[in-house]
Tab-separated table of C-alpha atoms in Angstrom:
chain	number	residue	atom	x	y	z
A	64	MET	CA	35.337	-28.501	-41.801
A	65	GLU	CA	37.629	-31.530	-41.521
A	66	GLU	CA	35.623	-32.732	-38.507
A	67	VAL	CA	32.400	-32.496	-40.515
A	68	LEU	CA	33.971	-34.431	-43.381
A	69	ALA	CA	35.134	-37.146	-40.998
A	70	GLY	CA	31.535	-37.520	-39.801
A	71	LEU	CA	30.365	-37.963	-43.406
A	72	ARG	CA	33.006	-40.484	-44.449
A	73	THR	CA	31.063	-43.711	-43.835
A	74	GLU	CA	27.794	-42.639	-45.454
A	75	LEU	CA	29.673	-41.038	-48.351
A	76	THR	CA	31.733	-44.191	-48.920
A	77	GLY	CA	28.484	-46.165	-48.975
A	78	TYR	CA	27.048	-43.777	-51.565
A	79	CYS	CA	30.131	-44.039	-53.782
A	80	TYR	CA	30.224	-47.822	-53.386
A	81	ARG	CA	26.657	-48.158	-54.611
A	82	MET	CA	27.503	-45.856	-57.522
A	83	LEU	CA	30.762	-47.581	-58.522
A	84	GLY	CA	30.420	-51.211	-57.397
A	85	SER	CA	33.915	-51.351	-55.883
A	86	GLY	CA	34.924	-50.595	-52.310
A	87	HIS	CA	38.457	-49.667	-53.348
A	88	GLU	CA	37.195	-47.214	-55.974
A	89	ALA	CA	34.663	-45.832	-53.497
A	90	GLU	CA	37.392	-45.057	-50.952
A	91	ASP	CA	39.453	-43.360	-53.673
A	92	ALA	CA	36.397	-41.335	-54.753
A	93	VAL	CA	35.769	-40.155	-51.192
A	94	GLN	CA	39.399	-39.151	-50.798
A	95	GLU	CA	39.235	-37.197	-54.059
A	96	THR	CA	35.983	-35.585	-52.872
A	97	PHE	CA	37.540	-34.440	-49.606
A	98	GLU	CA	40.559	-33.002	-51.398
A	99	ARG	CA	38.300	-31.018	-53.743
A	100	VAL	CA	36.168	-29.833	-50.837
A	101	LEU	CA	39.153	-28.558	-48.857
A	102	LYS	CA	40.647	-26.803	-51.890
A	103	ALA	CA	37.343	-25.042	-52.588
A	104	ALA	CA	36.344	-24.411	-48.953
A	105	ASP	CA	36.715	-20.647	-49.265
A	106	ARG	CA	34.159	-20.664	-52.100
A	107	TYR	CA	31.454	-22.549	-50.203
A	108	ASP	CA	28.248	-20.511	-49.904
A	109	ALA	CA	25.946	-21.695	-47.100
A	110	ALA	CA	23.105	-19.622	-48.578
A	111	ARG	CA	23.051	-21.795	-51.698
A	112	ALA	CA	23.248	-25.281	-50.182
A	113	SER	CA	23.943	-27.087	-46.941
A	114	LEU	CA	27.482	-28.354	-46.456
A	115	ARG	CA	26.245	-31.947	-46.731
A	116	THR	CA	24.521	-31.240	-50.051
A	117	TRP	CA	27.611	-29.455	-51.362
A	118	VAL	CA	29.882	-32.368	-50.404
A	119	TYR	CA	27.513	-34.889	-51.989
A	120	ARG	CA	27.406	-32.797	-55.175
A	121	ILE	CA	31.183	-32.970	-55.422
A	122	ALA	CA	31.157	-36.714	-54.663
A	123	THR	CA	28.521	-37.257	-57.345
A	124	ASN	CA	30.633	-35.404	-59.898
A	125	VAL	CA	33.672	-37.498	-58.942
A	126	CYS	CA	31.649	-40.690	-59.468
A	127	LEU	CA	30.187	-39.468	-62.761
A	128	ASP	CA	33.716	-38.749	-63.993
A	129	LEU	CA	34.848	-42.247	-63.030
A	130	LEU	CA	31.831	-43.874	-64.672
A	131	ARG	CA	32.234	-42.008	-67.949
A	132	GLY	CA	33.165	-44.629	-70.519
A	133	ALA	CA	33.470	-47.400	-67.917
A	134	SER	CA	32.009	-50.851	-68.563
A	135	ARG	CA	29.116	-52.017	-66.416
A	136	ARG	CA	30.167	-54.192	-63.474
A	137	ALA	CA	28.259	-57.423	-62.883
A	138	LEU	CA	28.154	-60.392	-60.529
A	139	PRO	CA	30.975	-62.890	-61.173
A	140	LEU	CA	28.480	-65.645	-62.015
A	141	ASP	CA	26.896	-63.454	-64.687
A	142	LEU	CA	30.322	-62.964	-66.258
A	143	SER	CA	31.108	-66.689	-66.266
A	144	THR	CA	30.031	-69.643	-68.336
A	145	ALA	CA	28.467	-72.395	-66.268
A	146	GLY	CA	30.584	-75.503	-66.577
A	147	ARG	CA	30.717	-78.968	-65.127
A	148	ALA	CA	32.580	-80.290	-62.126
A	149	GLY	CA	36.147	-81.222	-62.974
A	150	GLU	CA	36.559	-78.756	-65.843
A	151	PRO	CA	39.747	-76.661	-65.633
A	152	PHE	CA	39.952	-73.045	-64.474
A	153	ASP	CA	41.461	-71.756	-67.705
A	154	ARG	CA	39.992	-68.280	-68.141
A	155	LEU	CA	40.058	-65.098	-66.038
A	156	LEU	CA	37.371	-62.456	-65.708
A	157	PRO	CA	38.189	-59.135	-67.384
A	158	ALA	CA	40.004	-56.862	-64.945
A	159	GLY	CA	37.566	-54.765	-62.905
A	160	ALA	CA	34.497	-56.351	-64.489
A	161	GLU	CA	32.858	-57.682	-61.342
A	162	VAL	CA	30.998	-55.987	-58.512
A	163	ARG	CA	33.239	-56.513	-55.492
A	164	PRO	CA	32.446	-56.960	-51.812
A	165	VAL	CA	33.120	-54.272	-49.245
A	166	PRO	CA	33.497	-54.399	-45.440
A	167	ASP	CA	30.253	-53.352	-43.750
A	168	ARG	CA	32.148	-51.024	-41.411
A	169	LEU	CA	33.305	-48.878	-44.368
A	170	VAL	CA	29.830	-48.233	-45.772
A	171	LEU	CA	27.339	-48.717	-42.933
A	172	ASP	CA	26.855	-47.094	-39.536
A	173	LEU	CA	27.091	-50.204	-37.367
A	174	ALA	CA	25.884	-48.207	-34.353
A	175	GLN	CA	22.386	-47.935	-35.847
A	176	ASP	CA	19.598	-49.875	-34.219
A	177	PRO	CA	19.506	-53.503	-35.463
A	178	ALA	CA	16.261	-53.142	-37.438
A	179	THR	CA	17.565	-50.122	-39.354
A	180	LEU	CA	20.882	-51.861	-39.960
A	181	VAL	CA	19.143	-54.860	-41.529
A	182	VAL	CA	17.405	-52.515	-43.996
A	183	ARG	CA	20.656	-50.695	-44.784
A	184	ARG	CA	22.477	-53.968	-45.387
A	185	GLU	CA	20.057	-54.783	-48.197
A	186	SER	CA	21.284	-51.699	-50.078
A	187	VAL	CA	24.913	-52.924	-50.146
A	188	ARG	CA	24.106	-56.554	-50.945
A	189	LEU	CA	26.089	-57.596	-54.016
A	190	ALA	CA	23.029	-58.471	-56.104
A	191	PHE	CA	21.434	-55.078	-55.401
A	192	VAL	CA	24.639	-53.162	-56.184
A	193	ALA	CA	24.982	-55.178	-59.405
A	194	ALA	CA	21.405	-54.298	-60.331
A	195	LEU	CA	22.170	-50.604	-59.785
A	196	GLN	CA	24.874	-50.853	-62.436
A	197	HIS	CA	22.166	-51.294	-65.076
A	198	LEU	CA	21.064	-47.694	-64.507
A	199	PRO	CA	22.523	-44.671	-66.296
A	200	ALA	CA	24.823	-42.866	-63.885
A	201	ARG	CA	22.538	-39.927	-63.070
A	202	GLN	CA	19.504	-42.205	-62.621
A	203	ARG	CA	21.652	-44.353	-60.337
A	204	SER	CA	22.477	-41.290	-58.252
A	205	VAL	CA	18.815	-40.257	-58.058
A	206	LEU	CA	17.634	-43.697	-56.965
A	207	ILE	CA	20.323	-44.043	-54.283
A	208	LEU	CA	19.673	-40.585	-52.880
A	209	ARG	CA	15.876	-40.915	-52.922
A	210	ASP	CA	15.208	-44.585	-52.122
A	211	VAL	CA	18.272	-45.568	-50.077
A	212	LEU	CA	19.347	-42.355	-48.330
A	213	CYS	CA	15.786	-40.939	-48.236
A	214	TRP	CA	16.568	-37.462	-49.566
A	215	SER	CA	13.643	-35.334	-50.696
A	216	ALA	CA	13.107	-34.636	-54.394
A	217	ALA	CA	13.848	-30.975	-53.714
A	218	ASP	CA	17.190	-31.769	-52.040
A	219	VAL	CA	18.218	-34.104	-54.863
A	220	ALA	CA	17.227	-31.478	-57.410
A	221	GLN	CA	19.414	-28.937	-55.620
A	222	LEU	CA	22.335	-31.371	-55.595
A	223	LEU	CA	22.005	-32.216	-59.301
A	224	GLU	CA	21.107	-28.622	-60.241
A	225	THR	CA	17.837	-29.633	-61.870
A	226	THR	CA	14.129	-29.537	-60.981
A	227	PRO	CA	12.120	-31.745	-58.595
A	228	ALA	CA	9.984	-32.807	-61.550
A	229	SER	CA	13.066	-34.038	-63.415
A	230	VAL	CA	14.206	-35.917	-60.322
A	231	THR	CA	10.809	-37.602	-59.963
A	232	SER	CA	10.837	-38.590	-63.637
A	233	ALA	CA	14.352	-40.034	-63.373
A	234	LEU	CA	13.376	-41.947	-60.238
A	235	GLN	CA	10.374	-43.515	-61.959
A	236	ARG	CA	12.528	-44.673	-64.879
A	237	ALA	CA	15.178	-46.038	-62.519
A	238	ARG	CA	12.623	-47.995	-60.499
A	239	ALA	CA	11.154	-49.459	-63.691
A	240	THR	CA	14.599	-50.624	-64.820
A	241	LEU	CA	15.311	-52.247	-61.461
A	242	ARG	CA	11.998	-54.100	-61.628
A	243	SER	CA	12.956	-55.450	-65.048
A	244	VAL	CA	16.413	-56.482	-63.865
A	245	GLN	CA	15.025	-58.230	-60.760
A	246	PRO	CA	18.014	-58.463	-58.417
A	247	ARG	CA	18.699	-62.015	-57.308
A	248	PRO	CA	17.010	-62.944	-54.036
A	249	GLY	CA	19.026	-63.205	-50.872
A	250	ASP	CA	18.794	-62.467	-47.172
A	251	VAL	CA	20.996	-59.924	-45.454
A	252	LEU	CA	22.953	-60.779	-42.336
A	253	ASP	CA	20.470	-60.687	-39.460
A	254	PRO	CA	21.806	-61.738	-36.042
A	255	ALA	CA	18.255	-61.776	-34.671
A	256	ASP	CA	17.090	-64.459	-37.112
A	257	PRO	CA	17.402	-67.864	-35.405
A	258	VAL	CA	16.772	-69.742	-38.677
A	259	GLN	CA	19.653	-67.971	-40.379
A	260	ARG	CA	21.918	-68.463	-37.394
A	261	GLU	CA	21.210	-72.190	-37.304
A	262	LEU	CA	21.807	-72.518	-41.049
A	263	LEU	CA	25.159	-70.719	-40.867
A	264	THR	CA	26.257	-72.764	-37.865
A	265	ARG	CA	25.397	-75.998	-39.689
A	266	TYR	CA	27.142	-74.768	-42.844
A	267	CYS	CA	30.351	-73.954	-40.968
A	268	ALA	CA	30.304	-77.252	-39.078
A	269	ALA	CA	29.833	-79.245	-42.299
A	270	PHE	CA	32.521	-77.262	-44.104
A	271	GLU	CA	35.099	-77.607	-41.338
A	272	SER	CA	34.484	-81.358	-41.006
A	273	HIS	CA	34.545	-81.719	-44.823
A	274	ASP	CA	31.054	-83.234	-44.741
A	275	VAL	CA	30.183	-82.843	-48.423
A	276	ALA	CA	26.798	-84.543	-48.074
A	277	GLY	CA	25.956	-82.241	-45.165
A	278	LEU	CA	26.933	-79.157	-47.179
A	279	VAL	CA	24.959	-80.235	-50.236
A	280	ALA	CA	21.895	-80.791	-48.047
A	281	LEU	CA	21.989	-77.074	-47.141
A	282	LEU	CA	21.946	-75.952	-50.798
A	283	HIS	CA	18.996	-75.123	-52.991
A	284	GLU	CA	18.542	-77.638	-55.789
A	285	ASP	CA	19.443	-74.913	-58.309
A	286	ALA	CA	22.257	-73.390	-56.226
A	287	THR	CA	25.188	-71.734	-57.992
A	288	THR	CA	28.825	-71.117	-57.198
A	289	SER	CA	31.657	-69.053	-58.661
A	290	MET	CA	35.292	-68.356	-57.860
A	291	PRO	CA	36.561	-64.982	-59.085
A	292	PRO	CA	38.927	-63.973	-60.600
A	293	PHE	CA	38.300	-67.135	-62.632
A	294	ALA	CA	35.483	-67.097	-65.184
A	295	TRP	CA	34.252	-70.396	-63.785
A	296	GLY	CA	30.935	-71.338	-62.270
A	297	LEU	CA	28.634	-74.233	-61.556
A	298	ARG	CA	24.841	-74.519	-61.474
A	299	GLY	CA	22.961	-77.163	-59.536
A	300	ARG	CA	23.780	-78.676	-56.178
A	301	ASP	CA	24.671	-82.029	-57.756
A	302	GLN	CA	27.482	-80.405	-59.765
A	303	ILE	CA	28.605	-78.417	-56.726
A	304	GLY	CA	28.688	-81.594	-54.642
A	305	LEU	CA	30.827	-83.381	-57.243
A	306	ALA	CA	33.255	-80.446	-57.307
A	307	MET	CA	33.538	-80.341	-53.501
A	308	ALA	CA	34.091	-84.101	-53.301
A	309	ALA	CA	36.914	-84.117	-55.866
A	310	PRO	CA	40.250	-85.025	-54.208
A	311	GLU	CA	42.072	-82.086	-55.805
A	312	ALA	CA	39.487	-79.654	-54.398
A	313	ALA	CA	39.468	-80.983	-50.865
A	314	CYS	CA	39.444	-78.332	-48.134
A	315	VAL	CA	40.346	-80.688	-45.301
A	316	GLY	CA	41.618	-78.694	-42.358
A	317	HIS	CA	40.245	-75.384	-43.610
A	318	ARG	CA	38.294	-73.136	-41.235
A	319	LEU	CA	35.632	-70.450	-41.666
A	320	VAL	CA	35.863	-67.251	-39.607
A	321	PRO	CA	32.968	-64.733	-39.761
A	322	VAL	CA	33.445	-61.246	-41.195
A	323	ALA	CA	30.853	-58.592	-42.078
A	324	ALA	CA	30.988	-57.846	-45.807
A	325	SER	CA	28.451	-56.466	-48.284
A	326	GLY	CA	25.604	-56.874	-45.819
A	327	GLN	CA	25.652	-60.647	-46.263
A	328	PRO	CA	26.817	-63.703	-44.334
A	329	ALA	CA	30.542	-63.886	-45.135
A	330	PHE	CA	33.572	-65.788	-43.917
A	331	TRP	CA	37.304	-65.812	-44.221
A	332	GLN	CA	38.320	-69.235	-45.469
A	333	LEU	CA	41.584	-70.148	-43.748
A	334	ARG	CA	43.812	-72.980	-44.871
A	335	PRO	CA	46.504	-74.720	-42.859
A	336	ASP	CA	50.071	-73.535	-43.185
A	337	GLY	CA	53.185	-74.293	-41.213
A	338	ALA	CA	52.335	-71.762	-38.495
A	339	GLY	CA	48.615	-72.476	-38.141
A	340	HIS	CA	46.058	-71.063	-40.593
A	341	ALA	CA	46.380	-68.329	-43.235
A	342	PRO	CA	43.723	-66.500	-45.294
A	343	PHE	CA	42.876	-68.302	-48.532
A	344	ALA	CA	39.677	-66.628	-49.705
A	345	LEU	CA	36.600	-64.635	-48.743
A	346	VAL	CA	33.395	-66.678	-48.989
A	347	ILE	CA	30.097	-64.839	-49.344
A	348	LEU	CA	26.777	-66.669	-49.139
A	349	ASP	CA	23.407	-65.818	-50.649
A	350	ILE	CA	20.623	-67.351	-48.585
A	351	THR	CA	16.937	-67.556	-49.342
A	352	ASP	CA	14.105	-69.708	-47.989
A	353	GLY	CA	16.408	-71.230	-45.396
A	354	ARG	CA	18.878	-72.612	-47.955
A	355	VAL	CA	22.101	-71.419	-49.585
A	356	ILE	CA	21.298	-70.303	-53.123
A	357	ASN	CA	24.783	-69.124	-54.105
A	358	THR	CA	28.366	-69.126	-52.854
A	359	THR	CA	31.068	-66.829	-54.175
A	360	THR	CA	34.652	-67.599	-53.217
A	361	TRP	CA	36.807	-64.513	-53.748
A	362	LEU	CA	40.411	-65.580	-54.164
A	363	GLU	CA	41.801	-62.040	-54.437
A	364	THR	CA	41.154	-59.917	-51.343
A	365	ALA	CA	44.374	-57.924	-50.879
A	366	GLY	CA	43.799	-54.205	-50.425
A	367	TRP	CA	40.050	-54.461	-49.888
A	368	GLY	CA	40.205	-53.147	-46.332
A	369	LEU	CA	38.796	-56.337	-44.838
A	370	PRO	CA	39.789	-56.967	-41.233
A	371	ALA	CA	42.430	-59.612	-40.721
A	372	PRO	CA	40.877	-62.884	-39.597
A	373	VAL	CA	41.109	-63.928	-36.005
A	374	GLN	CA	40.243	-67.364	-34.778
A	375	PRO	CA	37.326	-67.201	-32.349
A	376	SER	CA	35.456	-70.247	-31.243
A	377	LEU	CA	32.540	-71.058	-33.551
A	378	TRP	CA	30.451	-68.980	-31.869
A	379	SER	CA	30.604	-65.576	-31.505
A	380	LEU	CA	29.235	-66.056	-35.021
A	381	PHE	CA	27.316	-62.798	-35.092
A	382	ASP	CA	29.661	-60.688	-33.015
A	383	LEU	CA	30.855	-58.963	-36.171
A	384	SER	CA	31.676	-55.425	-35.089
């Protein structure tokens, strides 16, 4: 059974991440699931459900327990008050309030064919995971199982110990809520897209040369930025340009190193130290219509399971395995 569980770990972590909005919590939930499964292994009845369905039922119950009474997670920008360039960072986000990024390798099968992987990446994009948090927990489970993992209504009904009709009804309500929430637009990481590749290459080159005008030219007019754990954000590329040009905010000498996180273009931001460069932050970009619509600079990344940055030349950019 342990071998079977090992084969389910990645997809199960992805399921729990979409449910909980935190990679760290998702890993803990999967570990708790496996412990419960192994303790109850002698009570498993193959005539009642497949092993996969049984494991997912336990994982769902673990997630429902964790979500009971928990506050809804949201994107950092939605938890912040838009300010103006030069204003101080004087307020922190509530602990655990934001949807957090996760390494792709923990939640996605990177061996899938590229077209399938692009589709899967959409389902772990931060804006989509944040939108899922608007759903009641059981509706969230139904939508993930039906629309993301492509389970049948009958299989979901067996997992949740209800009827296919109830599953279909819950799915319809969940889809309606997601339409009303309208997740923010953004492209997933797609190595086959030459337009995206060119944009990211230009962005990195401008950032590393501290070409503020060049960076601003790559932003949407109404671009946004945030910097969790601070409850600080800016709206509009003019404000973002002023903030980047401020002497106290200068990132001269910093480098960007690609990493695969939350299905989106993402980079370690490294700053100079006495021995070379050290991790400073994780930068995640939202891109749409060939421009950067949002940047989120995560200053706290310890314990997130992200691979340590290496320093390749600029451009193995999409060699992210």
